Structure formats: structure tokens, C-alpha cells
Short mmCIF file of C-alpha atoms in Angstrom, two decimals:
data_model
loop_
_atom_site.label_atom_id
_atom_site.label_comp_id
_atom_site.label_asym_id
_atom_site.label_seq_id
_atom_site.Cartn_x
_atom_site.Cartn_y
_atom_site.Cartn_z
CA MET A 1 -2.81 47.79 -8.07
CA THR A 2 -2.25 49.76 -4.88
CA ILE A 3 1.32 49.41 -3.68
CA GLN A 4 1.83 48.90 0.04
CA HIS A 5 5.29 48.24 1.43
CA ASP A 6 5.97 45.68 4.11
CA ARG A 7 7.54 46.93 7.30
CA MET A 8 10.97 45.42 7.59
CA GLY A 9 13.06 44.86 10.68
CA GLU A 10 10.89 43.87 13.63
CA ASP A 11 8.11 42.22 11.58
CA GLN A 12 10.42 40.19 9.42
CA ALA A 13 12.61 39.11 12.32
CA GLU A 14 9.61 38.06 14.38
CA GLN A 15 8.25 35.89 11.58
CA GLY A 16 11.49 33.99 11.09
CA ASP A 17 11.90 32.11 7.85
CA ASP A 18 8.17 31.63 7.21
CA ARG A 19 7.91 34.49 4.71
CA ARG A 20 11.35 34.56 3.12
CA GLU A 21 10.47 32.53 0.03
CA PRO A 22 10.79 34.81 -3.03
CA THR A 23 7.50 36.25 -4.25
CA THR A 24 6.42 38.32 -7.22
CA ARG A 25 3.88 40.24 -5.10
CA THR A 26 4.43 43.23 -2.86
CA ARG A 27 4.78 42.09 0.74
CA VAL A 28 2.23 43.49 3.18
CA SER A 29 2.56 43.12 6.93
CA TRP A 30 0.11 40.63 8.44
CA ALA A 31 -0.29 43.03 11.38
CA ALA A 32 -1.26 45.96 9.15
CA GLU A 33 -4.72 47.47 9.24
CA ARG A 34 -5.17 46.29 5.65
CA PRO A 35 -2.90 43.21 5.18
CA TYR A 36 -3.63 42.95 1.47
CA VAL A 37 -3.65 44.94 -1.73
CA VAL A 38 -7.13 45.84 -2.98
CA PRO A 39 -7.95 43.64 -6.01
CA ALA A 40 -7.80 45.39 -9.36
CA ALA A 41 -11.41 44.40 -10.06
CA VAL A 42 -12.70 46.80 -7.38
CA GLU A 43 -10.25 49.65 -8.01
CA GLU A 44 -10.97 52.73 -10.04
CA THR A 45 -8.67 55.57 -11.01
CA GLN A 46 -10.07 59.08 -10.71
CA ALA A 47 -7.97 62.13 -11.46
CA GLY A 48 -4.78 60.15 -11.18
CA ARG A 49 -5.55 58.56 -7.78
CA VAL A 50 -6.72 55.08 -6.81
CA VAL A 51 -10.18 54.71 -5.26
CA ASP A 52 -11.25 51.42 -3.67
CA HIS A 53 -14.85 52.35 -2.69
CA ASP A 54 -14.26 51.38 0.98
CA PHE A 55 -13.56 47.79 0.01
CA ASP A 56 -14.56 45.48 2.91
CA PRO A 57 -13.66 41.78 2.41
CA VAL A 58 -15.33 40.81 5.73
CA ALA A 59 -18.71 42.11 4.58
CA ARG A 60 -18.18 40.49 1.20
CA ALA A 61 -17.43 37.13 2.86
CA HIS A 62 -20.56 37.34 5.05
CA THR A 63 -22.71 38.16 2.03
CA ARG A 64 -21.27 35.28 0.04
CA ARG A 65 -21.83 32.70 2.78
CA ALA A 66 -25.29 33.99 3.63
CA ARG A 67 -26.62 32.76 0.28
CA TRP A 68 -26.56 29.15 1.50
CA GLU A 69 -26.27 29.64 5.27
CA ARG A 70 -29.57 31.52 5.61
CA PRO A 71 -31.80 28.65 4.38
CA VAL A 72 -30.02 26.24 6.75
CA MET A 73 -30.40 28.60 9.71
CA LEU A 74 -34.02 29.34 8.83
CA GLN A 75 -34.79 25.61 8.73
CA ALA A 76 -33.06 25.04 12.08
CA VAL A 77 -34.55 28.03 13.94
CA SER A 78 -38.10 27.64 12.64
CA GLY A 79 -38.13 23.92 13.38
CA ASP A 80 -36.77 24.36 16.91
CA VAL A 81 -39.26 27.09 17.77
CA LEU A 82 -42.24 25.24 16.28
CA ILE A 83 -41.36 22.11 18.26
CA ALA A 84 -41.24 24.06 21.54
CA VAL A 85 -44.43 25.99 20.72
CA GLY A 86 -46.35 22.87 19.71
CA ILE A 87 -45.47 20.75 22.75
CA THR A 88 -46.04 23.62 25.19
CA PHE A 89 -49.40 24.42 23.63
CA VAL A 90 -50.55 20.79 23.90
CA LEU A 91 -49.47 20.60 27.55
CA MET A 92 -51.20 23.84 28.49
CA ILE A 93 -54.43 23.03 26.65
CA ASN A 94 -54.38 19.62 28.30
CA ASP A 95 -54.06 21.46 31.60
CA TRP A 96 -57.35 23.29 30.92
CA ARG A 97 -55.66 26.63 30.32
CA SER A 98 -57.48 29.21 28.18
CA LEU A 99 -56.68 29.46 24.48
CA GLY A 100 -55.08 32.88 24.84
CA GLU A 101 -52.99 31.81 27.82
CA SER A 102 -51.89 28.64 26.02
CA VAL A 103 -50.86 30.54 22.88
CA ALA A 104 -48.97 33.16 24.90
CA GLY A 105 -47.20 30.54 26.99
CA ALA A 106 -46.29 28.53 23.91
CA LEU A 107 -44.84 31.55 22.13
CA VAL A 108 -42.78 32.55 25.19
CA THR A 109 -41.47 29.00 25.45
CA GLY A 110 -40.55 28.98 21.76
CA VAL A 111 -38.56 32.22 22.11
CA LEU A 112 -36.93 30.97 25.33
CA TRP A 113 -35.96 27.65 23.73
CA GLY A 114 -34.45 29.37 20.69
CA GLY A 115 -32.53 31.74 22.97
CA LEU A 116 -31.12 28.89 25.07
CA LEU A 117 -29.98 27.09 21.92
CA LEU A 118 -28.34 30.31 20.74
CA ILE A 119 -26.51 30.68 24.07
CA ARG A 120 -25.32 27.05 23.82
CA ARG A 121 -23.98 27.79 20.31
CA GLY A 122 -26.64 25.56 18.84
CA TYR A 123 -26.80 27.74 15.73
CA ASP A 124 -23.08 27.62 15.03
CA LEU A 125 -22.89 26.04 11.58
CA ARG A 126 -19.79 24.03 12.47
CA ARG A 127 -21.54 22.48 15.48
CA MET A 128 -24.67 21.86 13.44
CA SER A 129 -22.58 19.90 10.93
CA GLU A 130 -21.40 17.45 13.61
CA SER A 131 -24.03 15.17 15.15
CA THR A 132 -22.26 14.90 18.53
CA ALA A 133 -21.82 18.66 18.89
CA ALA A 134 -25.42 19.26 17.79
CA VAL A 135 -26.76 16.83 20.40
CA GLN A 136 -24.55 18.36 23.12
CA ALA A 137 -25.91 21.84 22.31
CA VAL A 138 -29.52 20.62 22.58
CA LEU A 139 -28.88 18.78 25.86
CA GLY A 140 -27.16 21.86 27.27
CA ALA A 141 -30.19 23.96 26.33
CA ALA A 142 -32.51 21.37 27.94
CA PHE A 143 -30.64 21.54 31.26
CA GLY A 144 -30.76 25.33 30.98
CA ALA A 145 -34.53 25.19 30.46
CA MET A 146 -34.91 23.01 33.56
CA ALA A 147 -32.85 25.51 35.55
CA VAL A 148 -35.01 28.40 34.34
CA LEU A 149 -38.23 26.56 35.20
CA GLY A 150 -36.85 25.63 38.60
CA PHE A 151 -35.91 29.25 39.27
CA MET A 152 -39.39 30.42 38.24
CA SER A 153 -41.04 27.80 40.44
CA TYR A 154 -39.06 28.33 43.65
CA ALA A 155 -37.58 31.82 43.51
CA VAL A 156 -40.36 33.74 41.72
CA LYS A 157 -43.12 31.50 43.13
CA VAL A 158 -44.65 30.69 39.74
CA GLU A 159 -46.70 27.50 40.04
CA LEU A 160 -45.78 25.06 37.27
CA PRO A 161 -46.95 21.44 37.03
CA ARG A 162 -44.11 18.96 37.32
CA ARG A 163 -44.95 17.41 33.96
CA TYR A 164 -43.78 20.64 32.29
CA VAL A 165 -40.28 19.77 33.50
CA LEU A 166 -40.43 15.98 33.52
CA VAL A 167 -42.36 15.57 30.25
CA GLY A 168 -42.30 18.85 28.34
CA VAL A 169 -38.57 19.62 28.39
CA PRO A 170 -37.42 16.05 27.53
CA ALA A 171 -40.00 15.85 24.72
CA ILE A 172 -38.88 19.18 23.28
CA ALA A 173 -35.21 18.16 23.54
CA LEU A 174 -35.81 14.76 21.91
CA LEU A 175 -37.76 16.16 18.97
CA THR A 176 -35.20 18.96 18.56
CA ILE A 177 -32.39 16.40 18.36
CA VAL A 178 -34.31 14.51 15.67
CA HIS A 179 -34.92 17.80 13.85
CA ARG A 180 -31.22 18.72 14.07
CA LEU A 181 -30.22 15.37 12.62
CA VAL A 182 -32.61 16.03 9.73
CA VAL A 183 -31.03 19.47 9.19
CA ARG A 184 -27.57 17.91 9.28
CA HIS A 185 -28.63 15.26 6.77
CA THR A 186 -30.03 17.95 4.47
CA LEU A 187 -26.80 19.94 4.68
CA LYS A 188 -24.73 16.81 4.13
CA ARG A 189 -26.77 15.90 1.05
CA ARG A 190 -26.30 19.40 -0.39
CA ARG A 191 -22.56 19.21 0.22
CA THR A 192 -22.33 15.78 -1.36
CA SER A 193 -23.82 17.29 -4.51
CA GLY A 194 -21.23 20.09 -4.41
CA GLU A 195 -23.37 22.84 -2.86
CA ALA A 196 -22.94 24.78 0.40
CA MET A 197 -19.17 24.35 0.29
CA LEU A 198 -16.53 26.54 1.91
CA ARG A 199 -13.85 27.68 -0.51
CA THR A 200 -10.69 26.44 1.18
CA LEU A 201 -7.02 27.37 0.83
CA VAL A 202 -4.51 24.79 2.12
CA ALA A 203 -1.19 26.20 3.35
CA GLY A 204 1.95 24.27 4.29
CA ASP A 205 4.83 22.42 2.73
CA GLY A 206 4.27 20.51 -0.50
CA LEU A 207 4.00 17.05 1.07
CA THR A 208 1.61 17.77 3.96
CA ALA A 209 -0.54 20.21 1.95
CA GLY A 210 -0.93 17.71 -0.89
CA ALA A 211 -1.78 14.86 1.50
CA PHE A 212 -4.36 17.01 3.29
CA ALA A 213 -5.96 18.02 0.00
CA ARG A 214 -6.18 14.33 -0.98
CA GLU A 215 -8.01 13.51 2.24
CA LEU A 216 -10.49 16.34 1.80
CA ALA A 217 -11.11 15.28 -1.81
CA SER A 218 -12.17 11.78 -0.70
CA THR A 219 -15.46 13.09 0.78
CA LYS A 220 -17.49 16.29 0.61
CA ASP A 221 -19.74 16.12 3.66
CA HIS A 222 -17.18 18.10 5.71
CA GLY A 223 -18.04 21.14 3.59
CA MET A 224 -14.49 22.15 2.57
CA GLN A 225 -13.68 22.49 -1.10
CA VAL A 226 -9.95 22.94 -1.70
CA VAL A 227 -9.56 25.46 -4.50
CA GLY A 228 -5.91 26.46 -4.07
CA MET A 229 -2.66 26.06 -2.14
CA ALA A 230 0.00 28.24 -0.60
CA LEU A 231 3.34 26.49 -0.09
CA SER A 232 6.42 27.21 1.97
CA SER A 233 8.49 26.44 -1.10
CA LEU A 234 7.55 26.20 -4.75
CA ASP A 235 10.29 23.63 -5.38
CA VAL A 236 8.02 20.74 -4.25
CA VAL A 237 5.00 20.01 -6.41
CA PRO A 238 2.13 18.60 -4.28
CA MET A 239 0.32 15.54 -5.61
CA THR A 240 -3.43 15.54 -5.05
CA ARG A 241 -6.12 13.02 -5.92
CA GLY A 242 -8.01 13.70 -9.14
CA ALA A 243 -7.61 17.13 -10.72
CA GLN A 244 -4.51 18.95 -9.52
CA VAL A 245 -5.18 21.85 -7.13
CA PRO A 246 -3.53 25.06 -8.36
CA VAL A 247 -0.65 26.52 -6.34
CA TRP A 248 -1.22 30.27 -6.05
CA GLY A 249 2.03 31.22 -4.34
CA VAL A 250 3.95 31.13 -1.09
CA LEU A 251 2.90 31.52 2.55
CA SER A 252 3.56 35.26 2.72
CA GLU A 253 0.78 35.80 0.16
CA ILE A 254 -2.01 34.03 2.08
CA PRO A 255 -4.07 37.15 2.99
CA GLN A 256 -3.80 38.39 -0.58
CA MET A 257 -4.95 35.00 -1.93
CA VAL A 258 -7.94 35.09 0.42
CA VAL A 259 -9.03 38.46 -0.94
CA ASP A 260 -8.26 37.71 -4.59
CA HIS A 261 -10.00 34.31 -4.68
CA ASP A 262 -12.89 34.72 -2.20
CA ILE A 263 -11.56 32.17 0.31
CA ASP A 264 -13.73 31.15 3.28
CA THR A 265 -11.28 28.96 5.20
CA VAL A 266 -7.49 28.75 5.41
CA VAL A 267 -6.12 25.40 6.64
CA VAL A 268 -2.50 25.39 7.82
CA THR A 269 -0.92 21.94 7.74
CA GLY A 270 2.38 20.49 8.89
CA GLY A 271 5.16 22.78 10.06
CA GLY A 272 4.57 25.44 7.44
CA LEU A 273 4.15 28.28 9.95
CA SER A 274 5.56 28.77 13.44
CA GLY A 275 3.47 29.76 16.45
CA THR A 276 4.26 33.47 16.13
CA SER A 277 3.45 33.46 12.42
CA LEU A 278 0.17 31.65 13.04
CA ARG A 279 -0.79 34.30 15.54
CA ARG A 280 -0.03 37.08 13.07
CA LEU A 281 -1.86 35.22 10.32
CA SER A 282 -4.96 35.08 12.54
CA TRP A 283 -4.78 38.87 12.83
CA ALA A 284 -4.62 39.21 9.06
CA LEU A 285 -7.45 36.77 8.37
CA GLU A 286 -9.63 38.55 10.92
CA ARG A 287 -9.55 41.53 8.55
CA THR A 288 -10.33 39.42 5.48
CA GLY A 289 -13.33 37.45 6.78
CA ALA A 290 -11.72 33.99 6.44
CA ASP A 291 -11.55 31.36 9.18
CA LEU A 292 -8.21 29.91 10.28
CA VAL A 293 -7.98 26.16 10.84
CA VAL A 294 -4.78 24.43 11.98
CA SER A 295 -4.28 20.74 11.26
CA PRO A 296 -2.16 19.15 14.04
CA GLY A 297 -1.39 16.14 11.84
CA MET A 298 -3.17 13.68 14.15
CA VAL A 299 -5.13 11.15 12.10
CA ASP A 300 -8.17 9.03 13.00
CA THR A 301 -8.48 10.41 16.53
CA THR A 302 -11.77 11.26 18.23
CA PRO A 303 -12.05 14.64 20.00
CA SER A 304 -12.75 12.96 23.35
CA LEU A 305 -9.16 11.63 23.42
CA VAL A 306 -7.55 15.02 22.70
CA THR A 307 -7.40 17.84 25.24
CA MET A 308 -5.77 21.27 25.10
CA GLN A 309 -3.08 21.71 27.73
CA PRO A 310 -1.71 25.28 28.25
CA THR A 311 1.98 25.21 29.22
CA SER A 312 4.25 28.27 29.53
CA GLY A 313 2.10 30.26 27.14
CA LEU A 314 2.01 27.40 24.63
CA GLN A 315 -1.07 25.35 23.68
CA LEU A 316 -0.21 21.64 23.72
CA LEU A 317 -2.43 18.81 22.51
CA HIS A 318 -2.52 15.90 24.92
CA TRP A 319 -3.35 12.59 23.23
CA GLU A 320 -4.95 10.27 25.79
CA ARG A 321 -4.67 6.51 25.49
CA PRO A 322 -8.05 4.74 25.24
CA SER A 323 -6.86 2.15 27.74
CA ASP A 324 -6.46 4.90 30.36
CA LYS A 325 -10.22 5.42 30.56
CA LEU A 326 -11.11 3.97 33.97
CA GLY A 327 -13.59 1.11 33.86
CA ARG A 328 -14.22 1.23 30.11
CA GLY A 329 -12.95 -2.33 29.60
CA LEU A 330 -15.27 -3.66 32.30
CA VAL A 331 -18.22 -1.68 30.91
CA LYS A 332 -17.56 -3.01 27.41
CA ASN A 333 -17.32 -6.60 28.68
CA VAL A 334 -20.61 -6.37 30.61
CA GLN A 335 -22.29 -4.55 27.71
CA ASP A 336 -21.18 -7.14 25.14
CA ARG A 337 -22.28 -10.16 27.13
CA THR A 338 -25.61 -8.63 28.10
CA ILE A 339 -26.47 -7.66 24.51
CA ALA A 340 -25.26 -11.06 23.23
CA CYS A 341 -27.50 -12.90 25.68
CA LEU A 342 -30.53 -10.80 24.74
CA ALA A 343 -29.74 -11.13 21.02
CA LEU A 344 -29.56 -14.92 21.26
CA LEU A 345 -33.02 -15.02 22.79
CA ALA A 346 -34.37 -12.65 20.13
CA VAL A 347 -32.92 -14.52 17.12
CA SER A 348 -33.46 -18.07 18.41
CA PRO A 349 -36.23 -18.73 15.80
CA ILE A 350 -33.79 -17.67 13.04
CA LEU A 351 -31.09 -19.94 14.50
CA ILE A 352 -33.44 -22.93 14.53
CA ALA A 353 -34.72 -22.28 11.00
CA THR A 354 -31.20 -21.84 9.63
CA ALA A 355 -29.98 -25.04 11.30
CA LEU A 356 -32.86 -27.01 9.74
CA ALA A 357 -32.24 -25.49 6.29
CA ILE A 358 -28.54 -26.40 6.37
CA LYS A 359 -29.22 -29.95 7.59
CA LEU A 360 -31.92 -30.64 4.98
CA THR A 361 -30.13 -29.17 1.93
CA SER A 362 -26.51 -30.35 2.20
CA LYS A 363 -24.39 -33.06 3.74
CA GLY A 364 -22.20 -32.27 6.71
CA PRO A 365 -22.44 -30.62 10.11
CA ILE A 366 -24.62 -27.61 10.85
CA PHE A 367 -21.85 -25.59 12.42
CA TYR A 368 -18.40 -24.76 11.10
CA THR A 369 -15.57 -24.25 13.59
CA GLN A 370 -12.20 -22.71 12.87
CA GLN A 371 -9.13 -21.63 14.81
CA ARG A 372 -8.76 -17.83 14.84
CA LEU A 373 -6.54 -15.38 16.71
CA GLY A 374 -8.08 -13.31 19.47
CA GLN A 375 -6.79 -10.53 21.70
CA ASP A 376 -2.98 -10.43 21.85
CA ALA A 377 -2.87 -13.25 19.24
CA GLU A 378 -4.39 -15.81 21.64
CA PRO A 379 -6.00 -18.63 19.57
CA PHE A 380 -9.65 -19.55 20.06
CA THR A 381 -12.29 -21.62 18.27
CA MET A 382 -14.76 -19.50 16.33
CA ILE A 383 -18.17 -20.97 15.52
CA LYS A 384 -20.35 -20.15 12.51
CA PHE A 385 -23.18 -21.70 10.55
CA ARG A 386 -21.73 -23.81 7.75
CA SER A 387 -22.30 -21.95 4.49
CA MET A 388 -19.89 -23.94 2.28
CA VAL A 389 -19.38 -27.49 1.14
CA VAL A 390 -17.72 -29.89 3.59
CA ASP A 391 -14.30 -29.91 1.86
CA SER A 392 -14.12 -26.11 1.57
CA ASP A 393 -10.77 -25.85 3.37
CA GLU A 394 -9.12 -28.23 0.90
CA LEU A 395 -10.50 -26.26 -2.04
CA ARG A 396 -9.39 -22.94 -0.54
CA ALA A 397 -5.68 -23.41 -1.32
CA GLN A 398 -6.46 -23.99 -4.99
CA LEU A 399 -8.72 -20.93 -5.17
CA VAL A 400 -6.09 -18.77 -3.46
CA LYS A 401 -3.56 -19.68 -6.15
CA GLN A 402 -6.08 -18.85 -8.87
CA GLN A 403 -6.85 -15.48 -7.29
CA HIS A 404 -3.17 -14.56 -6.91
CA ALA A 405 -2.49 -15.59 -10.50
CA SER A 406 -5.22 -13.21 -11.71
CA SER A 407 -4.03 -10.41 -9.34
CA GLU A 408 -7.60 -10.11 -8.09
CA GLY A 409 -8.85 -9.55 -4.57
CA ASN A 410 -7.42 -8.72 -1.17
CA LYS A 411 -3.65 -8.98 -0.58
CA VAL A 412 -4.01 -10.78 2.78
CA LEU A 413 -7.66 -11.66 3.33
CA PHE A 414 -9.07 -14.24 0.89
CA LYS A 415 -12.50 -13.24 -0.45
CA MET A 416 -14.26 -14.11 -3.70
CA ALA A 417 -17.41 -12.46 -4.97
CA ASP A 418 -18.57 -15.72 -6.57
CA ASP A 419 -17.03 -18.43 -4.40
CA PRO A 420 -17.89 -21.88 -5.85
CA ARG A 421 -17.70 -23.49 -2.40
CA VAL A 422 -20.77 -21.61 -1.10
CA THR A 423 -24.00 -23.63 -0.95
CA LYS A 424 -27.43 -22.33 -2.00
CA VAL A 425 -28.46 -21.79 1.62
CA GLY A 426 -25.01 -20.37 2.29
CA LYS A 427 -25.50 -17.58 -0.25
CA VAL A 428 -28.62 -16.41 1.56
CA ILE A 429 -27.26 -16.57 5.10
CA ARG A 430 -23.95 -14.96 4.09
CA ARG A 431 -25.71 -12.10 2.32
CA TYR A 432 -27.57 -11.16 5.50
CA SER A 433 -24.77 -12.26 7.89
CA ILE A 434 -26.96 -14.96 9.45
CA ASP A 435 -23.97 -17.33 9.33
CA GLU A 436 -22.23 -15.04 11.87
CA LEU A 437 -24.96 -15.27 14.52
CA PRO A 438 -23.47 -18.32 16.34
CA GLN A 439 -20.48 -16.09 17.15
CA LEU A 440 -22.73 -14.64 19.85
CA PHE A 441 -21.73 -17.72 21.83
CA ASN A 442 -18.08 -16.68 21.39
CA VAL A 443 -19.03 -13.29 22.81
CA LEU A 444 -20.68 -14.94 25.83
CA ARG A 445 -17.53 -17.01 26.41
CA GLY A 446 -15.35 -13.90 26.25
CA ASP A 447 -13.36 -14.95 23.17
CA MET A 448 -14.84 -12.14 21.09
CA ALA A 449 -16.54 -8.77 21.50
CA LEU A 450 -19.61 -7.49 19.71
CA ILE A 451 -17.51 -4.75 18.08
CA GLY A 452 -13.90 -5.06 17.02
CA PRO A 453 -11.51 -6.02 14.21
CA ARG A 454 -12.20 -9.14 12.18
CA PRO A 455 -10.69 -12.28 13.85
CA PRO A 456 -7.81 -13.35 11.56
CA LEU A 457 -6.48 -16.78 10.67
CA ALA A 458 -2.95 -17.57 11.88
CA GLU A 459 -1.72 -17.71 8.27
CA GLU A 460 -3.18 -14.26 7.62
CA ALA A 461 -1.47 -12.82 10.70
CA GLU A 462 1.88 -14.11 9.42
CA LYS A 463 1.53 -11.76 6.44
CA TYR A 464 0.87 -8.71 8.63
CA HIS A 465 3.09 -5.69 8.34
CA ASP A 466 4.25 -3.96 11.49
CA LYS A 467 1.22 -1.66 11.96
CA ASP A 468 -1.25 -4.45 11.13
CA ASN A 469 -0.44 -6.22 14.40
CA ARG A 470 -2.11 -3.35 16.22
CA ARG A 471 -5.42 -4.97 15.21
CA LEU A 472 -4.70 -7.74 17.73
CA ARG A 473 -4.53 -5.29 20.64
CA VAL A 474 -8.27 -5.70 21.37
CA LYS A 475 -10.74 -8.56 21.20
CA PRO A 476 -11.94 -9.37 17.66
CA GLY A 477 -15.53 -8.47 16.96
CA LEU A 478 -18.64 -9.98 15.45
CA THR A 479 -18.94 -6.69 13.58
CA GLY A 480 -16.87 -3.53 13.29
CA LEU A 481 -16.10 -0.43 11.28
CA TRP A 482 -15.18 -2.68 8.34
CA GLN A 483 -18.71 -4.16 8.48
CA VAL A 484 -20.46 -0.81 8.20
CA SER A 485 -18.03 0.73 5.69
CA GLY A 486 -18.18 -1.66 2.76
CA ARG A 487 -17.83 -5.18 4.22
CA SER A 488 -16.25 -7.53 1.65
CA ASP A 489 -15.91 -4.74 -0.97
CA LEU A 490 -13.03 -3.15 0.96
CA ASP A 491 -9.43 -3.87 0.04
CA TRP A 492 -6.92 -4.91 2.69
CA ASP A 493 -5.44 -1.46 3.35
CA GLN A 494 -8.88 0.06 3.82
CA SER A 495 -9.89 -2.71 6.22
CA VAL A 496 -6.72 -2.28 8.28
CA ASN A 497 -7.11 1.50 8.49
CA LEU A 498 -10.68 1.12 9.73
CA ASP A 499 -9.62 -1.46 12.33
CA LEU A 500 -6.75 0.77 13.53
CA ARG A 501 -9.15 3.70 13.79
CA TYR A 502 -11.39 1.61 16.04
CA VAL A 503 -8.55 0.30 18.22
CA ASP A 504 -7.25 3.84 18.82
CA ASN A 505 -10.65 5.41 19.51
CA TRP A 506 -13.04 2.75 20.82
CA SER A 507 -15.73 3.82 23.26
CA VAL A 508 -19.20 2.72 24.35
CA GLY A 509 -20.78 5.45 22.24
CA LEU A 510 -18.84 4.37 19.15
CA ASP A 511 -19.92 0.76 19.74
CA MET A 512 -23.57 1.81 19.80
CA GLN A 513 -23.16 3.71 16.53
CA ILE A 514 -21.54 0.70 14.85
CA LEU A 515 -24.28 -1.65 16.08
CA TRP A 516 -26.94 0.63 14.63
CA LYS A 517 -25.13 0.94 11.30
CA THR A 518 -24.51 -2.82 11.23
CA ALA A 519 -28.24 -3.49 11.44
CA ARG A 520 -28.81 -1.23 8.42
CA ALA A 521 -25.95 -2.80 6.43
CA VAL A 522 -27.18 -6.33 7.16
CA ILE A 523 -30.77 -5.53 6.18
CA LYS A 524 -29.59 -4.05 2.88
CA GLY A 525 -27.16 -6.92 2.30
CA ASP A 526 -24.58 -4.53 0.83
CA GLY A 527 -21.03 -5.75 0.24
CA ALA A 528 -21.51 -9.25 1.68
CA TYR A 529 -20.62 -12.47 -0.13
#
């Protein structure tokens, strides 16, 4: 292979200890014009000299990604343009414009709409992969379209009917958002099956790199496939979920690994590299065609709570507390009670039918009440439809002992897939969460919220570990992230992590997403017993 010597002195001193781990490869400066050694596979020797055929890793990377990026982009662009062309054509024909004028106007609108989306980075694959970013790009393009039409109408004196702005632009934006969600779903499905993945190298110390690789291995819809690691020290062996990810070397060899193994993305985790070294690494990766991603180590945090704060030449991440959002608590309270009131009116026939079914098929009261802990561990009386036999509480202690003896089930929360205390009607109403509907009255009273952690029993809260008490920081909910992520199939640790994620990141938008997903989970009846 071509031998290139690393510049010593200034380069090595500036990088500190980040590159001092012993390596079997020749060191190449990250600031060099070619911060890597040309792979042997593309080298040829002619007349005693090495020829690399103008090896260009950036062009190679673009060619490799284009194989699966082009179909996605083609689907997105063609759909966006066709939507704008179709709606504009219908509006203009409806306005008694000639066929030629309507076609020309529709085509111009299609090109304009595609251009506005391009300006708003609507065709950035990373933004297309995230629903929120995709919607923001479309809305930004829609406001841009309104500004263009307004300029044409008032500054250039082009007469345009108001419905072009008030009907045409919103219709185009709405259908484009739907189309983008379809594109995102298609891309997500391909990634779930292992296609359209970015070959990813994780760099850092053994502990943080291994933990990050485990998280990425849990799902595939993010599009990153970890194929190798670069560690600050080879003394620590990282533990990853499933098949072990190979360790290719130390941090100083990252650019060479990118070239040798066709890497698309380099993720730096933990404190593996200092700020100066990260800057120099970005220079090197710019010449290899790989993207640089830095993991700040913040878990389960939504982007809206994190802002970049420049200070003395440094880029600091400011983590905002959800409780600091002015008026969000009041908005959530009004939203919950309004929706609860409307929901009670909508489901009143189901409430009446369920009450009659319980009364006619088993002895005992229609409703079941129980003391639960609310916000800040304040006790309240939760109301549900009775789905079990009358003496269910007495039988519970015996069943808990049986479950613990068999080492089955949740460590804190008692759940049984085939609970003998459940009545025939109870099995039906529990499967579709009808037994939870009376908790809407708890929401109206202010004891509960529509969305939040599950309201615990006092005896369950006594078994909480330190972090588990964070669940009691907000009002318990009729549904929550646990409801839309597996319901009773989740173990205790998974349920707690989901609840903590909600407590740290709750917002009105997140509540709306959970309500929508809850409706789908309830209709399917998945994970409920």
C-alpha cells in the first residue's frame, strides 16, 4: 500500500491524546489533502510505481448511496409535482381557463412547488425520514408559495382568484404531507427489511460505543447499520446485542476505515474525541464522502427541548425543562377536560350497554373503585367498569404469590395473561379497554389526565427504585406511551422507561400522537388482558 507519513509536532500536539493509542497502520494527518492510504484493491503497480487511477472516495460514496436514494427521491419529487399540477389544473379548468392555459399554469405551479420544497430542504433524505421535519418542510414551502402568489398579485399586478391561495395552496400542502408520510412509510418498511441502510462506524470508548451499538440494533427504521467500531483503547471489549460488531482499530484510523469498508456515516459517542479532534475529523471525512454524527449522550429527549447555544467559540447544548414552557400545563388541563367531555358524550351508548351487560351476567356492582396515587403521590379514587369477580382483591394476594414462585410476569406491576378472576364480559371489555372508559370522569375531576403514566397502587409505589418515582411528577393518564407500545406485554423496566420518556418530553403534539396511536391499539386489541 502507499505509505504516507503523518506530520508530527503541531498536528500531534493539537490532537492531544486522542490518537496516541498504538496502531499497526501508518498514521496520516486528518488535515492532509488525502487523509487515508489508497486501498490495495484499487492500486496497480506499473514500472515500479504505484498508480491509484485518481481514486475518489467521495464519488464512490455518492454512487453507492444513489442505488437506493434515487428511487426514494424519484417517488418524492414525482408525487409532489403531480399533486401540484393536478390541483392547479382542476382549479384553472373550473375557472373557465382554456386547456392550453390550464396545462401551462399547472406545469409552472408544479415546477415552482418542487423548487420551494427543494429550497426548504424538503428533499434532504434525513428530513424525509422524520415525520416532523418532513411536515415542517412542506409547511415552509406552502408559506413560501403564498408569499410568491401575493407578490405576483400586488407587485406585478397579476390577477389571481383568492381561492388559488385560500384553497389551492392548502390543498396542495395537505396532499403533499400525506404523500410524504407514504414515502416515509415506504422507506421505513425497506429499512425494517434490511434495505436502504447506511453503513455506520461507531467511534468512542468501549462502554459508550457498545451501548450505542446496542440501541441502534434494537430497531432499523433509523437507517443506520453498525458494521464496525473504532475505539479509544483496545483494552475494553464492547458488548453489543446479538452478533458482536467487529472492532477495526483505534480512533486515529477512522478515515482509513471509512475508505477500506465503504462507510456512509461515522458516529462519535461519549468522550472519545475532543472538540479540536472532532473538527479535524470533519475535515478528513469531508474528503472521504462520509457523514459525521456526534452523539451528545442525551437519551429520550425531543429536539424541541434542546437548543444550540454558542458560548466563547464553543457549541453548548441547552436542555430545557418541560415545566418551563409557559402555559403548557394550563393548555393540557383545558385540552384534557374538553376531550374527556366530548368523549363521554360520544361513547355514552357503549357505557350504557356495558353497564347492562355487567349487571345481567354477574353479581356485584357495575363499577369498581380503587385507591391509586396521582400527581406527586396524592391518593385519589379511580373508577372503572368491574371486569372481575367481586372478591378479586382477596384472590389477588394468592395469585401474586403463585406468580412470584414461578418467576413469571412483571417485577412490580401484577399482570396475568389468563387471570382466573376475569369474568366473561370482563375479557371482552378489557381486550378493547372499554373497562377504562369511566376514568374519563376522573379526567373531568382533575385527578387524571388523558395522557400520562399508569396510576400506581400504593403498594406498587413502595417497590419503586429511585428513578421510578419520577413517574409521579405528572398526573397519571388514561393512556400513555406504555399503552401504544405493547400494553400488558411490556416488562416493568420497559414500562418505566416509556413513562420517564413521556414525563421528560410531554407536549400537546405528543399527546395528540399518543391519542391517535391509542385508538389503533384499542381497535386491534393488541397486548391487552
